[in-house]
mmCIF file of C-alpha atoms and ligand atoms in Angstrom:
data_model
loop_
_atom_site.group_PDB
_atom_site.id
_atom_site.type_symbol
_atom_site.label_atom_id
_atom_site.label_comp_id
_atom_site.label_asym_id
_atom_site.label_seq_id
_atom_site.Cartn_x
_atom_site.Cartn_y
_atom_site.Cartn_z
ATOM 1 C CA UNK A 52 45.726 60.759 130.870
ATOM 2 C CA UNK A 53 48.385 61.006 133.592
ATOM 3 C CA UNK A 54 52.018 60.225 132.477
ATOM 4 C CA UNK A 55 54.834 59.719 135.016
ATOM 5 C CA UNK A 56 56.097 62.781 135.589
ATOM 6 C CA UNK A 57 52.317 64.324 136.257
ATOM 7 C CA UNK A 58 52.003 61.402 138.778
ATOM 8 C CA UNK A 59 54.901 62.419 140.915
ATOM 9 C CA UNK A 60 53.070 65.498 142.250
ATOM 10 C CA UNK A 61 56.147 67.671 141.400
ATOM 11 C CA UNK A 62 56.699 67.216 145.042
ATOM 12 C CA UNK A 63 59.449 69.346 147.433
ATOM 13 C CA UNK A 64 62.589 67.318 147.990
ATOM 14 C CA UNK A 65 61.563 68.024 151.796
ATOM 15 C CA UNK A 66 58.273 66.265 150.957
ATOM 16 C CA UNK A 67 59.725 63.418 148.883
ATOM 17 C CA UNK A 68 61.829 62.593 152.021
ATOM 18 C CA UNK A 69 58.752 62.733 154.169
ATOM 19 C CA UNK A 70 57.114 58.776 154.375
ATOM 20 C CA UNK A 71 53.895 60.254 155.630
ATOM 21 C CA UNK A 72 53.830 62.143 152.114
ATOM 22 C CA UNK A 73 54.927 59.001 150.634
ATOM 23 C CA UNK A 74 51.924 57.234 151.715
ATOM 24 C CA UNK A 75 49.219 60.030 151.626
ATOM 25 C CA UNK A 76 50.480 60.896 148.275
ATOM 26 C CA UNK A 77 50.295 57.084 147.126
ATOM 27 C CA UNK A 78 48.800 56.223 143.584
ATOM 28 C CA UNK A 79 45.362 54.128 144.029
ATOM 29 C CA UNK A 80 43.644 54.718 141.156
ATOM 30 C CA UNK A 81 43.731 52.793 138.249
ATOM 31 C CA UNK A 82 42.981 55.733 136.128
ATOM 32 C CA UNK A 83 45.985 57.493 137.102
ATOM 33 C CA UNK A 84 47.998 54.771 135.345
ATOM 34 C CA UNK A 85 46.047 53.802 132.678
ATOM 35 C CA UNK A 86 48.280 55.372 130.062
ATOM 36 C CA UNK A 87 50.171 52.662 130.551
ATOM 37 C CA UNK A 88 48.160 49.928 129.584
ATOM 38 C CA UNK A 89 47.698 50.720 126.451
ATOM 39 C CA UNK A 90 43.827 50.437 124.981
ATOM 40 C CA UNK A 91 42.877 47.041 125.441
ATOM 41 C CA UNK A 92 39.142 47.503 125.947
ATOM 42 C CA UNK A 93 38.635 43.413 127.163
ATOM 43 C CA UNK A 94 41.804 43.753 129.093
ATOM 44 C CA UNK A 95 40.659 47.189 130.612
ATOM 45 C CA UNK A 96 37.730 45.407 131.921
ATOM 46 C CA UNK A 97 39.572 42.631 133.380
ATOM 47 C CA UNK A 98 42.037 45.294 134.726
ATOM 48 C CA UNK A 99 38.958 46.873 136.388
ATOM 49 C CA UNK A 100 38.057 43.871 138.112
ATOM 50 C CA UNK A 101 40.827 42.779 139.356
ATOM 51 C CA UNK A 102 42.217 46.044 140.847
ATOM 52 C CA UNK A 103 38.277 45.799 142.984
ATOM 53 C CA UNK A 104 39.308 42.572 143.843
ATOM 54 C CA UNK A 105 43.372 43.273 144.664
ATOM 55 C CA UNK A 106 43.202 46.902 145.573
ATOM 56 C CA UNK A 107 46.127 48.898 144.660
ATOM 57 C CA UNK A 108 48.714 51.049 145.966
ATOM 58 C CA UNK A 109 52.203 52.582 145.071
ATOM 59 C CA UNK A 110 54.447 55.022 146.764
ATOM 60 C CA UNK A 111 55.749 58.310 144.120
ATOM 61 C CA UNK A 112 58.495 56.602 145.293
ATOM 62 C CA UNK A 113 58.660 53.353 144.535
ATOM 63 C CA UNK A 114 56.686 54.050 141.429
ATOM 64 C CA UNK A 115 59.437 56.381 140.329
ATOM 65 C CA UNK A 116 61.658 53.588 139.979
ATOM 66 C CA UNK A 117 59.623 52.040 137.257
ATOM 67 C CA UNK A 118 61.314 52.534 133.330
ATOM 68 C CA UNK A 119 57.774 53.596 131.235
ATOM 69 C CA UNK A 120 58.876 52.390 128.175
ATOM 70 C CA UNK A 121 59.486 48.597 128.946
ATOM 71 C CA UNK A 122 55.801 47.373 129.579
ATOM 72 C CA UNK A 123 58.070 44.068 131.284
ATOM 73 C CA UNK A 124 59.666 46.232 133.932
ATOM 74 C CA UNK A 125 60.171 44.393 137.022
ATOM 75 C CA UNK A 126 59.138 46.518 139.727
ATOM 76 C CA UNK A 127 55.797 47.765 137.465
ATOM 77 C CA UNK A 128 55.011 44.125 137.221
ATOM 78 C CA UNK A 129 55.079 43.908 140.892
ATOM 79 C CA UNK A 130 52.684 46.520 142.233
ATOM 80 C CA UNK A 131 50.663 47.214 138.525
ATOM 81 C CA UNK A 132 46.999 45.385 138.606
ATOM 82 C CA UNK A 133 47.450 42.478 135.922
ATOM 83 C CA UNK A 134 44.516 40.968 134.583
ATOM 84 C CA UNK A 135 45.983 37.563 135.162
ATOM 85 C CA UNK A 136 45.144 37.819 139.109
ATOM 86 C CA UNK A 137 41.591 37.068 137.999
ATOM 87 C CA UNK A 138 42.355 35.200 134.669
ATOM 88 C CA UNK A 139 44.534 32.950 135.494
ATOM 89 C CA UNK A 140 43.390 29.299 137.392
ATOM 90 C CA UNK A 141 44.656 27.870 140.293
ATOM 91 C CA UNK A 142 46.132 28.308 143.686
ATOM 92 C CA UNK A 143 44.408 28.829 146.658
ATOM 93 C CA UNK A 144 43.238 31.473 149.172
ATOM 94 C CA UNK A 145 45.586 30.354 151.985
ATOM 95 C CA UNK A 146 47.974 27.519 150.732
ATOM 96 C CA UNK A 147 50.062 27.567 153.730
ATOM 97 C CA UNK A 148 46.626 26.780 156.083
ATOM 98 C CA UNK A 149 47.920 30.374 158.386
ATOM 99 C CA UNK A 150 44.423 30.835 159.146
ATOM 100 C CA UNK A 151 44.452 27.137 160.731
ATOM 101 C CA UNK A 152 47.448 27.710 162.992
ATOM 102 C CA UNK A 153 46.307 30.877 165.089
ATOM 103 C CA UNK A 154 46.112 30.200 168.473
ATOM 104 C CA UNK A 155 44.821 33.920 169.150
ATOM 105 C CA UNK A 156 43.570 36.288 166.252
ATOM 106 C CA UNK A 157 46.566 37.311 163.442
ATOM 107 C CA UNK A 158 48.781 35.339 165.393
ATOM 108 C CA UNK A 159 50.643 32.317 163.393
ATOM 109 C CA UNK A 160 52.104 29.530 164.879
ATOM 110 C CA UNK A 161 53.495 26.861 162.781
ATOM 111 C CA UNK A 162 56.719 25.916 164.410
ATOM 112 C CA UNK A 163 57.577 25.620 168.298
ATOM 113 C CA UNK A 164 59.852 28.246 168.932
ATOM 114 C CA UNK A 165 58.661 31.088 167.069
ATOM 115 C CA UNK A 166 55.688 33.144 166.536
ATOM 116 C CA UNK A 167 54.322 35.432 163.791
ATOM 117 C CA UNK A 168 51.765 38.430 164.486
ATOM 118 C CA UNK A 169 50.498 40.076 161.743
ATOM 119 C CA UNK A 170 49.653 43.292 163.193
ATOM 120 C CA UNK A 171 48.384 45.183 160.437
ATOM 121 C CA UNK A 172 46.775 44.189 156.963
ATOM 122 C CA UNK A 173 48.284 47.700 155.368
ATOM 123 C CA UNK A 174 51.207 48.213 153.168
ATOM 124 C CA UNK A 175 53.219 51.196 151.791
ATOM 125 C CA UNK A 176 52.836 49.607 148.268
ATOM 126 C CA UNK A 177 50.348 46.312 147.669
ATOM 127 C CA UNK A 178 52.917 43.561 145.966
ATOM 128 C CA UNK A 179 50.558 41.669 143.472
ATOM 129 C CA UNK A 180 52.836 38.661 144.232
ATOM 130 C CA UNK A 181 51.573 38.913 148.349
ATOM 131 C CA UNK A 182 50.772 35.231 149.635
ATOM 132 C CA UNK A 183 48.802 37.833 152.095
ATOM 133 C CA UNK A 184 46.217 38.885 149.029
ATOM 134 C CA UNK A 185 43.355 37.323 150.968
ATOM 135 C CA UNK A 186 43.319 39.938 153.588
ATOM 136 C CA UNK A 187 43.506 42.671 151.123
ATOM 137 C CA UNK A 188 39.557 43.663 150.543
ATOM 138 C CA UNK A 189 38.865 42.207 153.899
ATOM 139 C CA UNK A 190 39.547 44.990 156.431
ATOM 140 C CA UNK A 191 40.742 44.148 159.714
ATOM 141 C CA UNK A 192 37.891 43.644 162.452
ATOM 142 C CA UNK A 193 38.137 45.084 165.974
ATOM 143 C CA UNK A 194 40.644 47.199 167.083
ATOM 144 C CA UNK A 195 44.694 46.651 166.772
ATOM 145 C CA UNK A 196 45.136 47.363 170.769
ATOM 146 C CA UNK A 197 42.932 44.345 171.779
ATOM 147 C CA UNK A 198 44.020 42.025 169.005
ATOM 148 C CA UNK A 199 47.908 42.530 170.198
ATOM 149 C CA UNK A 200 46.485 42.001 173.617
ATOM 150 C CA UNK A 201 45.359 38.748 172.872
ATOM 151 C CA UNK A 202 48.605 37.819 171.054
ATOM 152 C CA UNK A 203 50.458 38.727 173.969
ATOM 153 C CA UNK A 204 48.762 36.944 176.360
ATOM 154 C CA UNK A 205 49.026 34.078 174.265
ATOM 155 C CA UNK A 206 53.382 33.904 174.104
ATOM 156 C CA UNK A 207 53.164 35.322 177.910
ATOM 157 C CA UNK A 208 51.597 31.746 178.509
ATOM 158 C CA UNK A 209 53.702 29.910 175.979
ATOM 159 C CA UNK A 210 57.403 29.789 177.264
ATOM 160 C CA UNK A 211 58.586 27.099 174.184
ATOM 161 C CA UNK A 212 58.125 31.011 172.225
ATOM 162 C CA UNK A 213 61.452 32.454 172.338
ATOM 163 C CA UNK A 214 61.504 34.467 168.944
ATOM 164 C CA UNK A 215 58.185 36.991 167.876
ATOM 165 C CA UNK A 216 57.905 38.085 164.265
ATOM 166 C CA UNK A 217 56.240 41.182 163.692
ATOM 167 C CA UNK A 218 54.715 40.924 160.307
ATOM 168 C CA UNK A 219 51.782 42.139 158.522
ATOM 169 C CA UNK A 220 50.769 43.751 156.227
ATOM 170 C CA UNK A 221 54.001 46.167 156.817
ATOM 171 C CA UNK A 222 54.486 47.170 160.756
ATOM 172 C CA UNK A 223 56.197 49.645 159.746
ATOM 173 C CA UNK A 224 53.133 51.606 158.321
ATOM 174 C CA UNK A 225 52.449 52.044 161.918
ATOM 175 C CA UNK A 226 53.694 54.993 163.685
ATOM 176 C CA UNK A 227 56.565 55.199 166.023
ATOM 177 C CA UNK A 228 54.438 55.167 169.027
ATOM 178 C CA UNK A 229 52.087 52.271 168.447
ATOM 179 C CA UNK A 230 55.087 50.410 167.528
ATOM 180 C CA UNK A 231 57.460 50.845 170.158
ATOM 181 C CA UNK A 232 54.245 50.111 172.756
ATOM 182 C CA UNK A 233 53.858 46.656 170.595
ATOM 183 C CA UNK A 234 57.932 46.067 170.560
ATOM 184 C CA UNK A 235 58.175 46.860 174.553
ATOM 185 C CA UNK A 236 54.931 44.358 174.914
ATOM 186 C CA UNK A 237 56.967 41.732 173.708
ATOM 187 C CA UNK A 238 59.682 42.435 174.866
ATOM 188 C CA UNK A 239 58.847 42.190 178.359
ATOM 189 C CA UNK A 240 57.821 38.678 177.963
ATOM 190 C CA UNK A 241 61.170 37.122 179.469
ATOM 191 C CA UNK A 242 61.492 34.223 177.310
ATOM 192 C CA UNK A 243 61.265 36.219 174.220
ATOM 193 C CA UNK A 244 64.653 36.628 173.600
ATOM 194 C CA UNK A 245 64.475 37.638 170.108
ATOM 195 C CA UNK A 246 62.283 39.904 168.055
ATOM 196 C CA UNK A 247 62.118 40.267 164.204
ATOM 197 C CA UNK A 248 60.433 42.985 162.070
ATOM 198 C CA UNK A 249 59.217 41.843 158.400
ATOM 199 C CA UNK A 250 58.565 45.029 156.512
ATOM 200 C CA UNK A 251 59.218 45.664 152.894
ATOM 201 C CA UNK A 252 59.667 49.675 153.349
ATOM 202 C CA UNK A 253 63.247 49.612 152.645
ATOM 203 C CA UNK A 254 62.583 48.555 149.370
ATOM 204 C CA UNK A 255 58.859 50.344 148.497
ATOM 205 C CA UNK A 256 59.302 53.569 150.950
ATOM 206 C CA UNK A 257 62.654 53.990 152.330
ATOM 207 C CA UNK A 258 62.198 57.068 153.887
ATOM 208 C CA UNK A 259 60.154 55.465 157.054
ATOM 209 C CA UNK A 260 63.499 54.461 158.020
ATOM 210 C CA UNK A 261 64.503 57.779 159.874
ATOM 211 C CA UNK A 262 67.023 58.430 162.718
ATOM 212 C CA UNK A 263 64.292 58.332 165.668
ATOM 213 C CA UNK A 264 62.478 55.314 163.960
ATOM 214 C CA UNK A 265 66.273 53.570 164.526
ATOM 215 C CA UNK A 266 66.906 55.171 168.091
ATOM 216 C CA UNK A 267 63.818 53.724 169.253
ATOM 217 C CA UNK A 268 64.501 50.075 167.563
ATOM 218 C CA UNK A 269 67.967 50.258 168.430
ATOM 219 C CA UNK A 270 66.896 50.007 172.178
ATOM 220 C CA UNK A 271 64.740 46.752 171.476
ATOM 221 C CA UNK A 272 68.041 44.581 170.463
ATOM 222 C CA UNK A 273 68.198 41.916 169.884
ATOM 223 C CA UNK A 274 65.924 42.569 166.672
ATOM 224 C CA UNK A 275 66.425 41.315 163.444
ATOM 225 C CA UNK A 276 65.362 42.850 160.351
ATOM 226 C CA UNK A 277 64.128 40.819 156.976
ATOM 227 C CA UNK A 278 62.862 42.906 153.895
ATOM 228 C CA UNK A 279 62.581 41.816 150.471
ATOM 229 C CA UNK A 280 64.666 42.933 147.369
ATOM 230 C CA UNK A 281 63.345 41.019 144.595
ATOM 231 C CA UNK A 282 64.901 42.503 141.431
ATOM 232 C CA UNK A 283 68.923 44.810 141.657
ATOM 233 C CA UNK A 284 66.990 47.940 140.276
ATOM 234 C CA UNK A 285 65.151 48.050 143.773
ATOM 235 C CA UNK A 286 68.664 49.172 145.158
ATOM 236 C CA UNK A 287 68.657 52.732 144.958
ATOM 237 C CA UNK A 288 70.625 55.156 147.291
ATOM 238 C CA UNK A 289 67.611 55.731 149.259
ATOM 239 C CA UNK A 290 67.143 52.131 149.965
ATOM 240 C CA UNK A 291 71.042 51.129 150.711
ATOM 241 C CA UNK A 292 70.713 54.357 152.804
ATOM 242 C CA UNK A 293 68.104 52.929 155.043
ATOM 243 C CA UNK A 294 69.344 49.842 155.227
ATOM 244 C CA UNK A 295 72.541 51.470 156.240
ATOM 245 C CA UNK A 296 71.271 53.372 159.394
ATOM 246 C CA UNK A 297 69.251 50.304 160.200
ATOM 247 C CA UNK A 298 72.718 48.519 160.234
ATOM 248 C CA UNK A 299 74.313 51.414 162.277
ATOM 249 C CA UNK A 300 71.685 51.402 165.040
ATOM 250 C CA UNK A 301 73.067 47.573 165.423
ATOM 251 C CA UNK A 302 70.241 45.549 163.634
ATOM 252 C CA UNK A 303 70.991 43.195 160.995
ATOM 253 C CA UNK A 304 69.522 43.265 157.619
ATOM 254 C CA UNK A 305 68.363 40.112 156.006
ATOM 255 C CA UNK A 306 66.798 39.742 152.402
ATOM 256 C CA UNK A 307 63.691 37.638 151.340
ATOM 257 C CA UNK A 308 63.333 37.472 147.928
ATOM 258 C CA UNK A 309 60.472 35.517 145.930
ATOM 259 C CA UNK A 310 61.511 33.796 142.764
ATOM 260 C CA UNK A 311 59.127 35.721 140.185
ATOM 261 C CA UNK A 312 58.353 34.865 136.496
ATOM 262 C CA UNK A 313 59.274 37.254 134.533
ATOM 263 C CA UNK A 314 61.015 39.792 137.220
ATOM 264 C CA UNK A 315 63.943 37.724 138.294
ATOM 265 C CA UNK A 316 63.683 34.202 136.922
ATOM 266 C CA UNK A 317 67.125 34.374 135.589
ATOM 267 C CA UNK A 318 70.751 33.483 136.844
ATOM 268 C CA UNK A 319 71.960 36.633 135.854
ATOM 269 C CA UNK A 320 69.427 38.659 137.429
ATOM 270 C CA UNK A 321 69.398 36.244 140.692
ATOM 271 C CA UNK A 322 73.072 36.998 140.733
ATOM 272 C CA UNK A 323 73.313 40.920 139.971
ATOM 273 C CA UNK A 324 70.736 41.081 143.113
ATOM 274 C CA UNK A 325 72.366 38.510 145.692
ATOM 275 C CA UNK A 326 75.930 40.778 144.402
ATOM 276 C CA UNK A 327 74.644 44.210 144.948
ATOM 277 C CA UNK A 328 72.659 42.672 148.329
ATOM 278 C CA UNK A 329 76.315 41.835 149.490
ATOM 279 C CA UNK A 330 77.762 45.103 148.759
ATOM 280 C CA UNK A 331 74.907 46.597 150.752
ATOM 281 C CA UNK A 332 75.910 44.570 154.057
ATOM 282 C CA UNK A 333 72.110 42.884 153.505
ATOM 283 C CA UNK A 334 72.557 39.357 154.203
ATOM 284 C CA UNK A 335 70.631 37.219 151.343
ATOM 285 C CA UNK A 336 68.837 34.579 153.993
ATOM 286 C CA UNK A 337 65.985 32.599 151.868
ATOM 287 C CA UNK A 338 64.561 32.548 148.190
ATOM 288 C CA UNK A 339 61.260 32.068 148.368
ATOM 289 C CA UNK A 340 59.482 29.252 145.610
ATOM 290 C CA UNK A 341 56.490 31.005 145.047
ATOM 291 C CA UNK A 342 53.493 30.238 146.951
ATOM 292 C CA UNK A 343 50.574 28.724 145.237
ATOM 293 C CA UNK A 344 48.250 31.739 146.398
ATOM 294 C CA UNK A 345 45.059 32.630 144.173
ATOM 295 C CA UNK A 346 45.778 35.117 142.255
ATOM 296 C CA UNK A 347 49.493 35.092 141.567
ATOM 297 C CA UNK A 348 49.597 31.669 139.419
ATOM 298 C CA UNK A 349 51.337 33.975 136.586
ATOM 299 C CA UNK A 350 54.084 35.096 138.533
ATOM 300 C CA UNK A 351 55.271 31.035 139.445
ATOM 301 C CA UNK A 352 57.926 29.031 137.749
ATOM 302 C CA UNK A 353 58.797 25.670 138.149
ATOM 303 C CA UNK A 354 60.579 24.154 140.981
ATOM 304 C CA UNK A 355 62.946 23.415 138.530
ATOM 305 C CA UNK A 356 63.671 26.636 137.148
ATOM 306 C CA UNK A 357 64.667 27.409 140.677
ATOM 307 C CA UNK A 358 67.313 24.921 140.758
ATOM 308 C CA UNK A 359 69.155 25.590 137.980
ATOM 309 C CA UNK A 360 69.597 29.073 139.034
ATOM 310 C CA UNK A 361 70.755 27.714 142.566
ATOM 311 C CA UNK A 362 72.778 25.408 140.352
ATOM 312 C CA UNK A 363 74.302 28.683 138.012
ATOM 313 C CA UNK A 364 74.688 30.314 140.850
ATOM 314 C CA UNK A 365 76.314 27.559 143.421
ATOM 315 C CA UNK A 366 79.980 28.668 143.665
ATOM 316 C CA UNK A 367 79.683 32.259 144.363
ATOM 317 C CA UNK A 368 80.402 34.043 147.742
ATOM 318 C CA UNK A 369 78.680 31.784 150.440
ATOM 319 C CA UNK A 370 77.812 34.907 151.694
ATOM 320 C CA UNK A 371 75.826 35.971 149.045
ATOM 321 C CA UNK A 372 73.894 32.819 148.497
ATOM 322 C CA UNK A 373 70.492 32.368 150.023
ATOM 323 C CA UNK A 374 69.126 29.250 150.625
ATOM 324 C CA UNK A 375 66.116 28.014 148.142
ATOM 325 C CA UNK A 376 63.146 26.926 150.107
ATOM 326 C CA UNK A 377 59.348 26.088 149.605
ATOM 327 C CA UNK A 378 57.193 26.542 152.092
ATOM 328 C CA UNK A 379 54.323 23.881 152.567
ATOM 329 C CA UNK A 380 51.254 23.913 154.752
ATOM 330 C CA UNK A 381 51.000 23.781 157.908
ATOM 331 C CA UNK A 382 54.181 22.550 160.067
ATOM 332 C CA UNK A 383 56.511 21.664 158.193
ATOM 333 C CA UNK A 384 57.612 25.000 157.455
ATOM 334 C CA UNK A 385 60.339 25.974 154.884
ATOM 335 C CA UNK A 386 61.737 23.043 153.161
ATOM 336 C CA UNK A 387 65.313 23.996 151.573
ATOM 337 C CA UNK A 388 65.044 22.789 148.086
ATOM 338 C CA UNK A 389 68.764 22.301 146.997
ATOM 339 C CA UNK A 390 70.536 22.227 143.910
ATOM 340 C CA UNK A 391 72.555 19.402 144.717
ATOM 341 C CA UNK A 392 69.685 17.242 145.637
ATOM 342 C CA UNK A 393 68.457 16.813 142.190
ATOM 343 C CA UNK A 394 71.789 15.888 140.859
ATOM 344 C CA UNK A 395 73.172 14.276 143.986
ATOM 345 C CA UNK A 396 73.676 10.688 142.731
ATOM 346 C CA UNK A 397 76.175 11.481 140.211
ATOM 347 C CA UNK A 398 77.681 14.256 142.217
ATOM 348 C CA UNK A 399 78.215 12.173 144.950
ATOM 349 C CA UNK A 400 79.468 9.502 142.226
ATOM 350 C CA UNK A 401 82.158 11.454 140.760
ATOM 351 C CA UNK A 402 83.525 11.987 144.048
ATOM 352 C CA UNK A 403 83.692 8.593 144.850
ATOM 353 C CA UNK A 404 87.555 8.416 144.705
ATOM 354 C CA UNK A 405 87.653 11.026 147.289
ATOM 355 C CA UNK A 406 85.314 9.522 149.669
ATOM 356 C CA UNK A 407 87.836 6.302 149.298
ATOM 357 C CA UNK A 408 90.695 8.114 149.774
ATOM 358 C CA UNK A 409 89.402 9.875 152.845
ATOM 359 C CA UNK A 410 87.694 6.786 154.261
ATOM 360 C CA UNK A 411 84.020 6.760 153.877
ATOM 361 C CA UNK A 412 81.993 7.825 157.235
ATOM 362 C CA UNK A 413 78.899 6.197 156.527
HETATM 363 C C1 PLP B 157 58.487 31.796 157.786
HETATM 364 C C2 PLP B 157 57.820 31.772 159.080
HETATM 365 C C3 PLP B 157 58.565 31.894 160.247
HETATM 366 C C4 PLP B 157 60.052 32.123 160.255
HETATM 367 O O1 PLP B 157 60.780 31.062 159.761
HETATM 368 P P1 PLP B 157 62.361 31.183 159.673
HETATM 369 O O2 PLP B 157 62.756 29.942 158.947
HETATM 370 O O3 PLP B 157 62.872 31.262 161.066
HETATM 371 O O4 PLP B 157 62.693 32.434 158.914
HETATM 372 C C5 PLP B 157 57.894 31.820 161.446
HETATM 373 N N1 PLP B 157 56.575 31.639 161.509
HETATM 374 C C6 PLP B 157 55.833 31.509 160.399
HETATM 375 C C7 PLP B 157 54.374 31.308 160.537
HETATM 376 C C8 PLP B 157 56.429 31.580 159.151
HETATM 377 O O5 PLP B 157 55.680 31.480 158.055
#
């Protein structure tokens, strides 16, 4: 049986800085970490059949970063197979109905001004929490070239599209050239004003962020960058250092974190991350409820739990606070579920004597 230290290939430091080492060298076997399971034989097979199901796959890296001894570590809970993906009842395959807003293959539309492409189905490490997990075991069809074609013919004939999301998968498992040939495409669309990466590879393989990577996006301003912390022992030096040179090439750094049972459901964790975010110049920008996707029902709270952490956490920095939302099908897009709301009768109650005193507006 492999232990941690046998898993991490006793790689050069020149390799360990390398991503395409990173994600050759990734850990895809469910043998390879079955040592830390335990020997559960039911659970074992359960494992078994949900790993077929949710393939996996974890950077050294990232998987470096998990503590063996605590079988509740937060970043092992979110890229270890767990028998609850096929256990557990209830969600569904595509909650948000993506599939029903595509106006060209891969290509979500669900609000006027702005565009998602998901141009790849591949990640640097597979997040058993992904509200993607459908495409997983279902390989992409026809070839990437034509399929961003398609997409940009579609916002070339749409000018209300004024913002394109590249999203995946992770874009940035795709390699400098096919990327900058996909940024320039959309670029050159004049009423795309803005572009936006989504990748998570500051966070599960930090080292794809490299000087030439940022020379080349630094040229495609204005371009915003989202990733997704979910838990304060995914900042590292490696990760604030690509974030860092991301920052320096001009592009800011926003955070999209999921609320996760059991890997950040608490104030104090919320709060340690949204803290060391701010100290990392990443902007916190949205806290994700988590979706009701098949296959991640035991990684949801309650709406509730949500808002008593926005509620714990309401009078820090404003600039480390993101804003709560839940995303619904279809449309209406993010809905910002806040604290306030739930409380807002007396709130607004106990403030009547202000309100007086300041003359009521309405
Ligand atoms: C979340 C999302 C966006 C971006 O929404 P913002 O609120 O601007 O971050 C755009 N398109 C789709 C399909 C989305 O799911």
């Amino acid at each position: 049986m492999n232990n941690k230290a046998s898993l991490l290939h006793n790689a050069s430091r020149r390799d360990w800085r390398n991503w395409q080492w990173q994600f050759r060298n990734r850990i895809t076997k469910l043998e390879d970490i079955a040592s830390f399971y335990g020997r559960k034989a039911t659970a074992w097979e359960n494992l078994k059949k949900a790993a077929a199901i949710y393939p996996l796959a974890i950077t050294p890296y990232y998987f470096s970063l998990i503590n063996e001894d605590n079988e509740n570590d937060p970043i092992r809970s979110q890229c270890f197979p767990d028998e609850r993906e096929i256990t557990f009842a209830g969600g569904s395959a595509d909650p948000l109905l993506e599939d029903s807003y595509m106006p060209a293959p891969k290509l979500v539309r669900r609000y006027p001004d702005r565009a998602l492409a998901i141009v790849t189905e591949t990640c640097a490490t597979y997040c058993r929490h992904c509200n993607r997990k459908r495409y997983w075991s279902v390989p992409a069809s026809g070839k990437l070239q034509k399929r961003i074609q398609r997409m940009i013919n579609y916002v070339a004939a749409t000018p209300q599209i004024r913002e394109v999301i590249i999203s995946g998968g992770d874009p940035l498992t795709l390699g400098d050239p096919v990327l900058e040939s996909l940024l320039k495409s959309f670029r050159a669309i004049p009423h795309v004003e803005i572009l936006r990466l989504g990748s998570r590879v500051p966070v599960t393989m930090p080292m794809r962020i490299t000087k030439d990577l940022c020379r080349m996006l630094k040229r495609c301003r204005p371009l915003w960058f989202n990733t997704q912390f979910n838990h304060p022992a995914e900042i590292t030096s490696e990760s604030a250092r690509a974030c860092n040179m991301l920052l320096e090439a001009g592009i800011p750094v926003s955070n999209q974190s999921v609320l996760l049972k059991g890997v950040n459901d608490s104030a104090s964790v919320i709060r340690d991350l949204l803290y060391s975010l701010q100290k990392i110049s990443v902007r916190p920008y949205y806290l994700f409820h988590c979706d009701p996707v098949k296959g991640c029902a035991h990684f949801r709270t309650g709406i509730a739990k949500g808002l008593t952490i926005m509620k714990k956490i309401r009078r820090q920095s404003g600039l480390s606070l993101p804003q709560y939302v839940l995303d619904v099908p279809g449309e209406e897009g993010k809905l910002p579920l806040t604290a306030i709301s739930r409380t807002a009768q007396n709130d607004l109650k106990k403030f009547q004597y202000f309100f007086d005193k300041c003359g009521q507006i309405d």
